[in-house]
Structure formats: structure tokens, C-alpha cells
GROMACS .gro file of C-alpha atoms in nm:
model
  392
    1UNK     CA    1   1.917   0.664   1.789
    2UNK     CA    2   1.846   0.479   1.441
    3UNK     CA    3   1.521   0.601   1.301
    4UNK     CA    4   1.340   0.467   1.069
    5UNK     CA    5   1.050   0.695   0.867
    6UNK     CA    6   0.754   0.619   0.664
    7UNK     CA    7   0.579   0.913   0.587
    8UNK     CA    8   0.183   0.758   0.490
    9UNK     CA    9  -0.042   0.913   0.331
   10UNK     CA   10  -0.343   0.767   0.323
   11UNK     CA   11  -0.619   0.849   0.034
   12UNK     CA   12  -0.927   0.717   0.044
   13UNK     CA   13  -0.919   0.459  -0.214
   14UNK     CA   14  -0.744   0.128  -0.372
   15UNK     CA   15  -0.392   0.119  -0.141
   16UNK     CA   16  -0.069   0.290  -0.362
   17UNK     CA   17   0.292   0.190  -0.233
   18UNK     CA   18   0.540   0.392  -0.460
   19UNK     CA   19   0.902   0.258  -0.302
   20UNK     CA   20   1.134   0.454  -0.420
   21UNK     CA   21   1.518   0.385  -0.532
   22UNK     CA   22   1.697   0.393  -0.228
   23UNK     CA   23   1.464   0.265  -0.005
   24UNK     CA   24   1.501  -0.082   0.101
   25UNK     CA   25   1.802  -0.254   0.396
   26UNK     CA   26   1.731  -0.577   0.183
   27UNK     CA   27   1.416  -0.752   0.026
   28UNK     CA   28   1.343  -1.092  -0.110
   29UNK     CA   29   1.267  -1.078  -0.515
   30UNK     CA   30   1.167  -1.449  -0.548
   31UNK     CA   31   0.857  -1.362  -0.758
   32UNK     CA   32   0.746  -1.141  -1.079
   33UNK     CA   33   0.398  -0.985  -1.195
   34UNK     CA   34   0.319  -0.778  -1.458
   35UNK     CA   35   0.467  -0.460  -1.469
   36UNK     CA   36   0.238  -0.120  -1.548
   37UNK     CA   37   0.415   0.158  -1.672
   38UNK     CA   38   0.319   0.510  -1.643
   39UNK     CA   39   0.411   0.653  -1.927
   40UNK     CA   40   0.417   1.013  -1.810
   41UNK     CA   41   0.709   1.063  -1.517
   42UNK     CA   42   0.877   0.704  -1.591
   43UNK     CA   43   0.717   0.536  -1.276
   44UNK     CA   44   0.690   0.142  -1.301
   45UNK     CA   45   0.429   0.002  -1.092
   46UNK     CA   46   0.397  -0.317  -0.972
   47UNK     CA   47   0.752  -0.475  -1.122
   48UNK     CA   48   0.861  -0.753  -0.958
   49UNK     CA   49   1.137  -1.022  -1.058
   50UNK     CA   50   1.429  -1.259  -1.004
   51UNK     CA   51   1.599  -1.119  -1.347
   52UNK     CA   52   1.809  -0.852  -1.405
   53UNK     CA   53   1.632  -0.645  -1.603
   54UNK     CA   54   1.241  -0.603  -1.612
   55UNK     CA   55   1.098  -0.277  -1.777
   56UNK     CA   56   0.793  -0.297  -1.801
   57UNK     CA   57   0.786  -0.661  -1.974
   58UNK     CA   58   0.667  -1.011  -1.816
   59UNK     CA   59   0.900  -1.218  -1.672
   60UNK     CA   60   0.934  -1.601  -1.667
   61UNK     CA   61   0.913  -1.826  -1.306
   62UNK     CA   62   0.699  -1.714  -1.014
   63UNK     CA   63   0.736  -1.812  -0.643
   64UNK     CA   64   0.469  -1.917  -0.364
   65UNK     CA   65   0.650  -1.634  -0.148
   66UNK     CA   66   0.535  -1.365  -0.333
   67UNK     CA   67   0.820  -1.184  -0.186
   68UNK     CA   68   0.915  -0.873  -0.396
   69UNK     CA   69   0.976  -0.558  -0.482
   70UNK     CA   70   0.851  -0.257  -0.693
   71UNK     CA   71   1.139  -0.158  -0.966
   72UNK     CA   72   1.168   0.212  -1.102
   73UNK     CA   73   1.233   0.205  -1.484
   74UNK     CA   74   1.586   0.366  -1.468
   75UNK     CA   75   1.692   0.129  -1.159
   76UNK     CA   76   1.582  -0.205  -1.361
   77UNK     CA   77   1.872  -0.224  -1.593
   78UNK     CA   78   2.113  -0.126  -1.322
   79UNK     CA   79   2.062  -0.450  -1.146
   80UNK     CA   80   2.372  -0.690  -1.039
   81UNK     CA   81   2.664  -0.514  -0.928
   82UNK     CA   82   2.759  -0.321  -1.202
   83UNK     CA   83   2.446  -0.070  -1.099
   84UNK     CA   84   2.589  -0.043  -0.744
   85UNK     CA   85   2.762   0.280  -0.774
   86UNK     CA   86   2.962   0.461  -0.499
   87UNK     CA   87   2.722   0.664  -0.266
   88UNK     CA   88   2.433   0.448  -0.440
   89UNK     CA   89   2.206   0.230  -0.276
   90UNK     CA   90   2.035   0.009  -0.524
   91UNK     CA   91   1.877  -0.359  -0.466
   92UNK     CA   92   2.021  -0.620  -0.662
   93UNK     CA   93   1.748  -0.841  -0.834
   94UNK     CA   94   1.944  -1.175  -0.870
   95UNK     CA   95   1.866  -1.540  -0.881
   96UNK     CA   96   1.964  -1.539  -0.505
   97UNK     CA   97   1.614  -1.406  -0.445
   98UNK     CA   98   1.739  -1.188  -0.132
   99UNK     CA   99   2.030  -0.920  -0.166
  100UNK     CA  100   2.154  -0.697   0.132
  101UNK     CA  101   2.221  -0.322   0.055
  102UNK     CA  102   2.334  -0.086   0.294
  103UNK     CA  103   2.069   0.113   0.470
  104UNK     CA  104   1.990   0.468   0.586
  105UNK     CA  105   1.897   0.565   0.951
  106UNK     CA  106   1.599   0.760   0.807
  107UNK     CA  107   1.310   0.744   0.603
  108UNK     CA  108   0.968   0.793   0.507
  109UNK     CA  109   0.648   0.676   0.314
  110UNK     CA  110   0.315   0.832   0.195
  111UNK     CA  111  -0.030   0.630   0.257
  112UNK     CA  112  -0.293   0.786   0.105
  113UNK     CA  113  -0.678   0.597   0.100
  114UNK     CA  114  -0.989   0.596  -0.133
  115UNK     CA  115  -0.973   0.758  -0.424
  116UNK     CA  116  -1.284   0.613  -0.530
  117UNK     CA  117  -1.325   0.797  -0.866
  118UNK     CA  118  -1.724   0.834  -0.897
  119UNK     CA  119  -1.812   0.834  -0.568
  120UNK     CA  120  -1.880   1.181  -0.458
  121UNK     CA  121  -2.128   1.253  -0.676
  122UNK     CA  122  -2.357   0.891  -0.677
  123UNK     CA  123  -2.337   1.005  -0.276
  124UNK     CA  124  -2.536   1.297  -0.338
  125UNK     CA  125  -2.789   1.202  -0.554
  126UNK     CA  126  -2.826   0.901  -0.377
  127UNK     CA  127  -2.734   0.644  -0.652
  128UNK     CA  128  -2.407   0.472  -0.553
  129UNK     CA  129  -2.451   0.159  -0.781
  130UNK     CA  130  -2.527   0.343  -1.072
  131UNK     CA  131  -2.445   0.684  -1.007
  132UNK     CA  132  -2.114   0.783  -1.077
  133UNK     CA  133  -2.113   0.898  -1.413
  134UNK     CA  134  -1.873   1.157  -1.289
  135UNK     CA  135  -1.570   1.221  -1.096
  136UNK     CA  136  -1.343   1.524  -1.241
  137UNK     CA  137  -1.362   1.606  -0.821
  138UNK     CA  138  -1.204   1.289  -0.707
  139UNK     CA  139  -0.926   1.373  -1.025
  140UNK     CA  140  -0.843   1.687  -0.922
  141UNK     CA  141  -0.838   1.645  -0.523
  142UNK     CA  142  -0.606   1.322  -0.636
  143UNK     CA  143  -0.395   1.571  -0.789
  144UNK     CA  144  -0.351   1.786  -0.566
  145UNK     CA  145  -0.224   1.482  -0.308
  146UNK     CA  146   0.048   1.372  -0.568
  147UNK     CA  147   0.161   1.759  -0.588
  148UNK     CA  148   0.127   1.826  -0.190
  149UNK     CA  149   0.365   1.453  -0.118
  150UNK     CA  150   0.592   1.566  -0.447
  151UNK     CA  151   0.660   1.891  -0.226
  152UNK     CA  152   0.757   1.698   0.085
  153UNK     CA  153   1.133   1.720   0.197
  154UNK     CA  154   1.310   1.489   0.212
  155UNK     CA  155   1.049   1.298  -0.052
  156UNK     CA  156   0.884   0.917   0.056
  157UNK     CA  157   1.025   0.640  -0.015
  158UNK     CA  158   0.693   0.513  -0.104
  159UNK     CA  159   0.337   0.572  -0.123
  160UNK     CA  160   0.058   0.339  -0.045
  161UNK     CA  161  -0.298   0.400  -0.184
  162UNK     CA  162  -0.510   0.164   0.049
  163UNK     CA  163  -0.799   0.028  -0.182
  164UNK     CA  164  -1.100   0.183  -0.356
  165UNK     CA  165  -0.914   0.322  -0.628
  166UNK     CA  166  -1.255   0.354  -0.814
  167UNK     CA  167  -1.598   0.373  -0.743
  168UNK     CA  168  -1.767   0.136  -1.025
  169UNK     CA  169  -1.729  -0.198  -0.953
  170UNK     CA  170  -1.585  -0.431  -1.215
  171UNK     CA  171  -1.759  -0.503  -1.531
  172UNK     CA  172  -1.986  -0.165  -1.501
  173UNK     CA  173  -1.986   0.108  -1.723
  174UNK     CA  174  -1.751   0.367  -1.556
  175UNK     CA  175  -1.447   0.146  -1.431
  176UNK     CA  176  -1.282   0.190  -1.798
  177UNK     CA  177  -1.302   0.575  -1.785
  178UNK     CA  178  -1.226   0.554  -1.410
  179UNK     CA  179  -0.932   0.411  -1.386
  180UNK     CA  180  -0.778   0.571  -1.688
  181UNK     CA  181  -0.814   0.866  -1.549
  182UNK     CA  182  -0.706   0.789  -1.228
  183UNK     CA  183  -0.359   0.653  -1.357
  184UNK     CA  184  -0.349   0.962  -1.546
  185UNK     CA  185  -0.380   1.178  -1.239
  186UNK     CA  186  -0.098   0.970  -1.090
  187UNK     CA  187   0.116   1.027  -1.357
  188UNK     CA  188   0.246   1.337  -1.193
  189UNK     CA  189   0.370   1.148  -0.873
  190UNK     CA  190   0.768   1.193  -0.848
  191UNK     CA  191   0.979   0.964  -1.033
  192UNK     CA  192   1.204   0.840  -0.746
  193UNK     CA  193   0.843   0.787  -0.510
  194UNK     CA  194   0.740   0.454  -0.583
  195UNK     CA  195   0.325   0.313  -0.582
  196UNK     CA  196   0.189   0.004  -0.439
  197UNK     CA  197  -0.156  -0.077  -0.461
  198UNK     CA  198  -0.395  -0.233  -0.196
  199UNK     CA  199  -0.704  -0.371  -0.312
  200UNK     CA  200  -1.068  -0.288  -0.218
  201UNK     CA  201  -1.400  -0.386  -0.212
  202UNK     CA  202  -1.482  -0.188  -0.567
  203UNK     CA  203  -1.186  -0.308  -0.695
  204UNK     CA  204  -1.294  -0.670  -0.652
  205UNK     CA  205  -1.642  -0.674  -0.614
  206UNK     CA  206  -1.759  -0.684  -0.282
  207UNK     CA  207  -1.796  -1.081  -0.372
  208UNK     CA  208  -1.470  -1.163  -0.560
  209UNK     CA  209  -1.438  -1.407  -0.846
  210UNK     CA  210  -1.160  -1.525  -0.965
  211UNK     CA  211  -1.258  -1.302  -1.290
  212UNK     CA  212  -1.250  -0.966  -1.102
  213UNK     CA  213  -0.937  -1.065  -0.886
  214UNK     CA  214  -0.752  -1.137  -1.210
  215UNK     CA  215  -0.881  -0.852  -1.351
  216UNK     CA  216  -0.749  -0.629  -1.071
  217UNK     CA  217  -0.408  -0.820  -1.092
  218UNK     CA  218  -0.386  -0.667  -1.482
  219UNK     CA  219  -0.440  -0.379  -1.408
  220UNK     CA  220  -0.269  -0.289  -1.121
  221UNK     CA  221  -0.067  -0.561  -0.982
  222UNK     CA  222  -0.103  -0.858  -0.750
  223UNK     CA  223  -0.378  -0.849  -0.509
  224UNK     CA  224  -0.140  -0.978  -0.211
  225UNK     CA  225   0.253  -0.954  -0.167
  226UNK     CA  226   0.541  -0.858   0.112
  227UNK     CA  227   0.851  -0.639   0.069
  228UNK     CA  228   1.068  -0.487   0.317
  229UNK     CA  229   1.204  -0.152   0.344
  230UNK     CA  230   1.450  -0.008   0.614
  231UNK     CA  231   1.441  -0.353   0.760
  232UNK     CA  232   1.067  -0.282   0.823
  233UNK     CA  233   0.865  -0.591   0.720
  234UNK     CA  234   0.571  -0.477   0.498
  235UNK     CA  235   0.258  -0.752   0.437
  236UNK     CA  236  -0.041  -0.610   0.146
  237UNK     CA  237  -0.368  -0.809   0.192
  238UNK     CA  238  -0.641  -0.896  -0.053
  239UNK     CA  239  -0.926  -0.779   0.286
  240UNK     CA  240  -1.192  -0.937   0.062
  241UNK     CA  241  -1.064  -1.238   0.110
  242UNK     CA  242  -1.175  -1.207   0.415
  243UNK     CA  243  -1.495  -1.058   0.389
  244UNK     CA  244  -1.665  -1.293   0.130
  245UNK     CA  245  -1.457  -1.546  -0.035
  246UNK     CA  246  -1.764  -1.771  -0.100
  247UNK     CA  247  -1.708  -1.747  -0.515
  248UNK     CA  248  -1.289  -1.780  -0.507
  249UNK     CA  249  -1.215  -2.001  -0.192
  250UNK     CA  250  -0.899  -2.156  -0.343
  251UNK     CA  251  -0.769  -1.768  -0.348
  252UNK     CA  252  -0.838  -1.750  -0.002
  253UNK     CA  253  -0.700  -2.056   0.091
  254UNK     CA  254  -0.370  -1.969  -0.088
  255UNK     CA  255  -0.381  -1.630   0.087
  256UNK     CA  256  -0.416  -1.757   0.426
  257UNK     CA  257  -0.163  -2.023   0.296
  258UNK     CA  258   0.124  -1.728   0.232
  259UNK     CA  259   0.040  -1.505   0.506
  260UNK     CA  260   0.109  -1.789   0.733
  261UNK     CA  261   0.409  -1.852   0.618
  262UNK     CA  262   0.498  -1.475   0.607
  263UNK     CA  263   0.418  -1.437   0.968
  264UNK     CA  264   0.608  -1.766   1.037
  265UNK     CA  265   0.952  -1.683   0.908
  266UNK     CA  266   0.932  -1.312   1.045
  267UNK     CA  267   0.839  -1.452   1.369
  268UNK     CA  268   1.124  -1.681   1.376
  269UNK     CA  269   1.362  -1.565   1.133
  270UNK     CA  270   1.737  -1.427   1.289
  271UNK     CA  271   1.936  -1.515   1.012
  272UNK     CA  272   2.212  -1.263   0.846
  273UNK     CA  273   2.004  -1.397   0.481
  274UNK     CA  274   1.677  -1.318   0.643
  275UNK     CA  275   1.732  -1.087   0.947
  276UNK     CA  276   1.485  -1.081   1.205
  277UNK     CA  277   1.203  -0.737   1.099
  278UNK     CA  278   1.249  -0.411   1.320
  279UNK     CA  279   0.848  -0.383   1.286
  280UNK     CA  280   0.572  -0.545   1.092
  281UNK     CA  281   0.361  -0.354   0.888
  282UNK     CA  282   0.016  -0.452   0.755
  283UNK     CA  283  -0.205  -0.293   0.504
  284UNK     CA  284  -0.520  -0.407   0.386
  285UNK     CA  285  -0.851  -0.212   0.275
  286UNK     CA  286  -1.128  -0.333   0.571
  287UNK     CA  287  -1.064  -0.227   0.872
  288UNK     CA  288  -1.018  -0.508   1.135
  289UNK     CA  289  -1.222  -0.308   1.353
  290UNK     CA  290  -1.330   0.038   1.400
  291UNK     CA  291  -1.288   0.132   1.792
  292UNK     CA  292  -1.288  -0.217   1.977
  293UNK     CA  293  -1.206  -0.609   1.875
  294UNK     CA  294  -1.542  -0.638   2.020
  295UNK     CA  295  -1.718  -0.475   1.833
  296UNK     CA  296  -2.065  -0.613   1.635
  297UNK     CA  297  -2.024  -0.702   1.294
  298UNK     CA  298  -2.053  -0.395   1.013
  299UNK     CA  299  -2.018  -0.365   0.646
  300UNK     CA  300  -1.681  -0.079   0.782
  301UNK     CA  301  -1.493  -0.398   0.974
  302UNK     CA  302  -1.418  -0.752   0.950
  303UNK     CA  303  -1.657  -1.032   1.091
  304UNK     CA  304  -1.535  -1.111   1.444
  305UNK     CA  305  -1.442  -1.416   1.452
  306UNK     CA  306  -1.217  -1.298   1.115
  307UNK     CA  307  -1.070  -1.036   1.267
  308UNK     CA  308  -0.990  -1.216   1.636
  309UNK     CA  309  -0.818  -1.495   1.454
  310UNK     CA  310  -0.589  -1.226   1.266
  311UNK     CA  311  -0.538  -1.032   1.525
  312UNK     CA  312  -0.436  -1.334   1.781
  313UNK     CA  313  -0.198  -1.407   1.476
  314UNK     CA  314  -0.069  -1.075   1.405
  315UNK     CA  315   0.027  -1.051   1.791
  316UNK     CA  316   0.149  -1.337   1.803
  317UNK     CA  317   0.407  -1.264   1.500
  318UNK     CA  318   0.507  -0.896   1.627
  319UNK     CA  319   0.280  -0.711   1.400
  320UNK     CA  320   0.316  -0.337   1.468
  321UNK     CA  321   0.024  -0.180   1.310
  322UNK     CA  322  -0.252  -0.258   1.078
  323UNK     CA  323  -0.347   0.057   0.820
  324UNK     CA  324  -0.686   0.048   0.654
  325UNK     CA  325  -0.933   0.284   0.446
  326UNK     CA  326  -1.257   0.178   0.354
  327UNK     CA  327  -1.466   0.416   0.619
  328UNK     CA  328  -1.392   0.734   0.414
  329UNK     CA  329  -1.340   0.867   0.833
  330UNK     CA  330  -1.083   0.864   1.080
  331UNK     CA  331  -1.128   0.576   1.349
  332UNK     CA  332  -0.910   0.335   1.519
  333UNK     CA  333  -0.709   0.266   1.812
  334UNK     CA  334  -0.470   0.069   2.022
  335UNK     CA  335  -0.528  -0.254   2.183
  336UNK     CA  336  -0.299  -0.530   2.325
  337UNK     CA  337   0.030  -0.344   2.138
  338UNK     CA  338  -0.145  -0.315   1.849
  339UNK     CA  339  -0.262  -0.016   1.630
  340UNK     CA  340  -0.540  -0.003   1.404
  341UNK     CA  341  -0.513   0.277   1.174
  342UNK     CA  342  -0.841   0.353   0.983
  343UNK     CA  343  -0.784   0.692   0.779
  344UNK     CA  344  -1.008   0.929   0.604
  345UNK     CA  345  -1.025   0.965   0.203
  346UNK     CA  346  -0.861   1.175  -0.090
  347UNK     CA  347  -1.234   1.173  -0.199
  348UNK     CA  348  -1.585   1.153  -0.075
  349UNK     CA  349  -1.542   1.226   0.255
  350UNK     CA  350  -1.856   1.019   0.522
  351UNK     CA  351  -1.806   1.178   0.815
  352UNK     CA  352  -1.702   1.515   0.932
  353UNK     CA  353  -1.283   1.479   0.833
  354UNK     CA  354  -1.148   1.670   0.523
  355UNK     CA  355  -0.948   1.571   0.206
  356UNK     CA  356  -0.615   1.453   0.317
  357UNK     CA  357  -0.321   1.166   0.360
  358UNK     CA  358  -0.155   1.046   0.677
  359UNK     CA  359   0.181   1.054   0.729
  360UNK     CA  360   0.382   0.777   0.978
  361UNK     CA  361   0.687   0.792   1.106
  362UNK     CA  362   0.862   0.473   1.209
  363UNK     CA  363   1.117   0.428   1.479
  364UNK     CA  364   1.347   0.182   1.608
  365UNK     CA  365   1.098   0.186   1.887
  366UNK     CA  366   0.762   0.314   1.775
  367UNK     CA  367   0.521   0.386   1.475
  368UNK     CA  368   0.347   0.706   1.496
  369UNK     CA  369   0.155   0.829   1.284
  370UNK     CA  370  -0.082   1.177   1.202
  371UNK     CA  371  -0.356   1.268   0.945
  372UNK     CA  372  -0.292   1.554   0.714
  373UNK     CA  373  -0.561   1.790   0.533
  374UNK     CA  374  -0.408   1.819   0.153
  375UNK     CA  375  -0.426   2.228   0.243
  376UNK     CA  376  -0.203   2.147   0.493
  377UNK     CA  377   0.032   1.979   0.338
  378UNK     CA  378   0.057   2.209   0.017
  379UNK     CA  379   0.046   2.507   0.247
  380UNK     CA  380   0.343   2.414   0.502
  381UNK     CA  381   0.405   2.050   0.477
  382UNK     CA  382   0.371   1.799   0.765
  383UNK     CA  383   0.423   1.878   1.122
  384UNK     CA  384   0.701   1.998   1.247
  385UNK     CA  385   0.769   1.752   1.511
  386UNK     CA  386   0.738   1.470   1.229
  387UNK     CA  387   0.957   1.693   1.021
  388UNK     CA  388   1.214   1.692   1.300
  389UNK     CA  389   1.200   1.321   1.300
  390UNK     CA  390   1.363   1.282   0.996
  391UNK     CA  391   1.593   1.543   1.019
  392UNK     CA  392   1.715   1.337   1.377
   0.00000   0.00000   0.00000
């Protein structure tokens, strides 16, 4: 049986997708943003680009697609077939936009959620708009995620952080120090594990401009995007978008504009260029919903007549599973095929749940998927029924 593995560890803040190296069947590169390197561990985030070489520079021509992929420094200038060595699985960024590379049976991804450096303490004394003048907790329990998914074997392929990578919203007093420090702390992440990043509500505002969105994009990469791994179909949503566009509508419009095309082609698409996805894959801060599609409106889920729209649309286009943050607990369920996948926090913990990631494993058949206390997983790893997954 092919398998297919994401291992997902979920913290609780702004969403990180590391892809690593050898991770991807194919992907479409028809698009570029500004790359952010971490200086410490060589790990290029958010590189994306039709040339052959990126590093951690702009690059000329964008695309409406906003198909793309996350570059490691040492695999940027190995582009083009001259950095397809023997035994090597590399994708080539060319001005084809879409290159096929031979793919493995098996692999796996971290999702970790809500970071939210600053939180923990403004939710004890009570202050969480002004209140989180520190967060050396949230740094250190961050840490000790990026050591416990460093230690998994075999390592990710990527790792997702799914929004609320800080607590102070932007244009406070904190978000400087905070995110510093945060990108700091996830220096230590693996070289070959790439990061994506998902945005949330404090790292927009929980009423988006297009200020704050564009300051989010500098910083850590496009607020919405697609890439594929393991012929797995991956979508990354801007959730505010849907929460309270009412000071950016044109960004919501062109969201809503992309994602319909997105769901279009994979919906349709059987072509040996553009191969029809194994699964579909959605990530996005908000939940959709908590424990029903029916359920009444709450600042934890999308308004309903939001979230039935996307979800009749999601169905509709095969979607698989839909992996949020934002509660700072662990909630969700299935309904009508679909899963909803709310998971707990790296940080400030809301309900009764402890510091940890989840990890999902992907079939040919199936996602399933398992939350993780960080003692666990620096103790003894994941499960050993996951573990045997990937060993299949």
C-alpha cells in the first residue's frame, strides 16, 4: 500500500509549514514573495519563485495562482537539472511553473498552533490587550517543540505553525520584541524541516487593513498560498478574511477569487502536468466550527453562513480535512467526510489540554491524525502505531 505521511504538529499560534528538501511528487512555482532567512540553522522561509536561484533575495514577476513552494538555502542554487543528482529528489524551479520529481511512498509533517508570545501572562493578570509585557514561557515551551520534532525519526517534511504567532497585535508595543524572539526560538528547527506560516487574528488584527496584512506578508510571508507535497494538495488561508474583511474587501475578494480557482482545477484537474490531488488539505487559523456546522456564532468559529458556504465548497472539491488553532483546546470532529481539526497550543493553554503538537499521518486512503504533549514527544516520540506507519 502507498502511504503517504504528514506528521503535524500543531502549536498554538501563527501556522509554520517547514517543507523540507525531498518532500514534494511535483508543485507549481508560478509565483515569488519575499524570502526570510534565518540566519541561525540556514532555514529559508517563505521563498517562492519561477527563477533558478532565490536565496533569500526578491524576485521579479508574480502570478494570480499563488502556487509555490518554500526553498531551503542549499537547494535554491541547485535548481534546473544540474541539481538533480542520483538518489536526489529535488524540485526544479523553472519558467515551466510545474516540474515532476519522483516521489516517496512515505512521509510526514509537523503542525504545531499558537505560539502567541505574551499571552500567558496578560491571561493571568487579566490584561490581554495590554498585558503581555512578557513571554520568556511561550520562548522556552517553543523551544522545546522545535527540539522534541528535531528528535523525530524519520524527521517532517514540514512543519506548519497555524496562526497566532504573537500575542500583541500589530502596531503595539510588544510585537517588535515578540516576534524577534520568536524567530529566534525557531532558529533551532532542523535545516532539512521546512516552515510555513498561517496567519491569525493577532497577526492581522482581528479587523485587517491592508497595512497589517502587508505588514504580516514582510515579515513572514504571504498571507494565502497552495503547494503540494506527496501529491497531497495543500491550500493556507488568510481566516480573517473571513471573519471581518470590512477595512480590506478587495483582499477578500481576491482571496475568494484564488481559492476558487484552486478548488476548481483540483476538482477537475487529471492531467499528467497537473495530476488529479490524492487529498486536499486546508489550513487556516479560525476554526470553521468547533463540534457541529450548526453551531451559533462565537468569537472560536466562523459565522455560519461563512463557514456553510466553505464547507459546501470544500466538499464539493474533495477537501480532506480542515486544521485550525485559535481555541488554545482540542475540539473538532467529522461531518459529511469531512474533518475539522481544532488543536491545542505550544502556549497558553484555555482549557484543560497540555503543551503539545499534533502529528497526522496521511494515507492513500485516510488522514489520521493524534495530539502530542511536548513531554511526550521528547520523552519517547509519537505513538507507536503512527511510528509504524511510516516505517510501512
Amino acid at each position: 500500500m502507498n502511504t503517504f505521511v504528514f506528521r503535524v504538529f500543531l502549536f498554538h499560534a501563527h501556522t509554520v509549514l517547514r517543507i523540507s528538501q525531498m518532500l514534494f511528487d511535483s508543485v507549481h512555482v508560478t509565483d515569488c514573495a519575499k524570502a526570510m532567512v534565518l540566519q541561525s540553522g540556514n532555514v529559508t522561509v517563505g521563498s517562492f519563485c519561477t527563477a533558478p536561484c532565490l536565496g533569500n533575495r526578491e524576485c521579479e514577476g508574480t502570478s494570480a495562482s499563488r502556487q509555490r513552494r518554500f526553498l531551503l538555502p542549499d537547494e535554491c542554487c541547485r535548481a534546473g537539472e544540474a541539481g538533480r543528482q542520483a538518489g536526489e529528489r529535488w524540485l526544479l524551479c523553472n519558467s515551466m511553473g510545474m516540474q515532476s520529481v519522483s516521489g516517496r511512498d512515505h512521509f510526514a509533517s509537523s503542525r504545531p498552533a499558537d505560539p502567541q508570545l505574551g499571552l500567558m501572562k496578560a491571561w493571568r493578570v487579566g490584561d490581554c490587550d495590554g498585558g503581555g509585557d512578557e513571554w520568556a514561557e511561550e520562548v522556552e515551551l517553543t523551544k522545546q517543540a522545535v527540539e522534541a520534532v528535531n528528535q523525530l525519526r524519520p524527521r517532517p517534511r514540514f512543519m506548519v505553525l497555524c496562526g497566532d504567532l504573537v500575542h500583541a497585535m500589530p502596531d503595539t508595543p510588544f510585537r517588535e520584541g515578540q516576534e524577534r524572539d520568536l524567530k529566534a526560538a525557531l532558529k533551532g528547527t532542523d535545516p532539512s524541516i521546512p516552515l510555513v506560516f498561517v496567519s491569525g487574528n493577532h497577526d492581522l488584527g482581528n479587523t485587517p487593513t491592508p497595512s497589517t496584512v502587508e505588514q504580516y506578508c514582510s515579515a513572514w510571508g504571504d498571507d494565502y498560498f497552495s503547494f503540494w507535497v506527496g501529491g497531497v494538495l495543500c491550500l493556507v488561508l488568510n481566516s480573517q478574511l473571513f471573519y471581518d474583511a470590512s477595512a480590506c474587501p478587495k483582499l477578500k475578494e481576491a482571496q475568494e477569487t484564488w481559492l476558487e480557482e484552486q478548488l476548481s482545477r483540483a476538482s477537475s484537474s487529471s492531467s499528467s502536468t497537473e495530476p488529479k490531488p490524492k487529498h486536499i488539505l486546508v489550513f487556516q487559523h479560525i476554526p470553521l466550527y468547533l463540534k457541529s456546522p450548526d453551531e451559533e456564532d462565537d468569537y472560536f468559529n466562523l459565522q455560519r453562513a461563512v463557514r456553510q458556504n466553505l464547507l459546501d465548497r470544500f466538499r464539493k472539491a474533495g477537501v480532506k480535512a480542515v486544521f485550525s488553532g485559535h481555541y488554545h483546546r482540542n475540539a473538532g470532529t467529522r461531518h459529511g467526510g469531512l474533518d475539522m481539526v481544532v488543536s491545542s497550543a505550544i502556549g497558553c493553554q484555555l482549557g484543560n489540554d497540555t503543551h503539545g503538537v499534533r502529528v497526522v499521518v496521511v494515507t492513500a486512503d485516510d488522514v489520521i491524525h493524534r495530539y502530542h504533549s511536548l513531554e511526550q514527544l521528547r520523552a519517547r516520540g509519537m505513538d507507536e502505531d503512527l511510528r509504524k506507519l511510516l516505517q510501512a
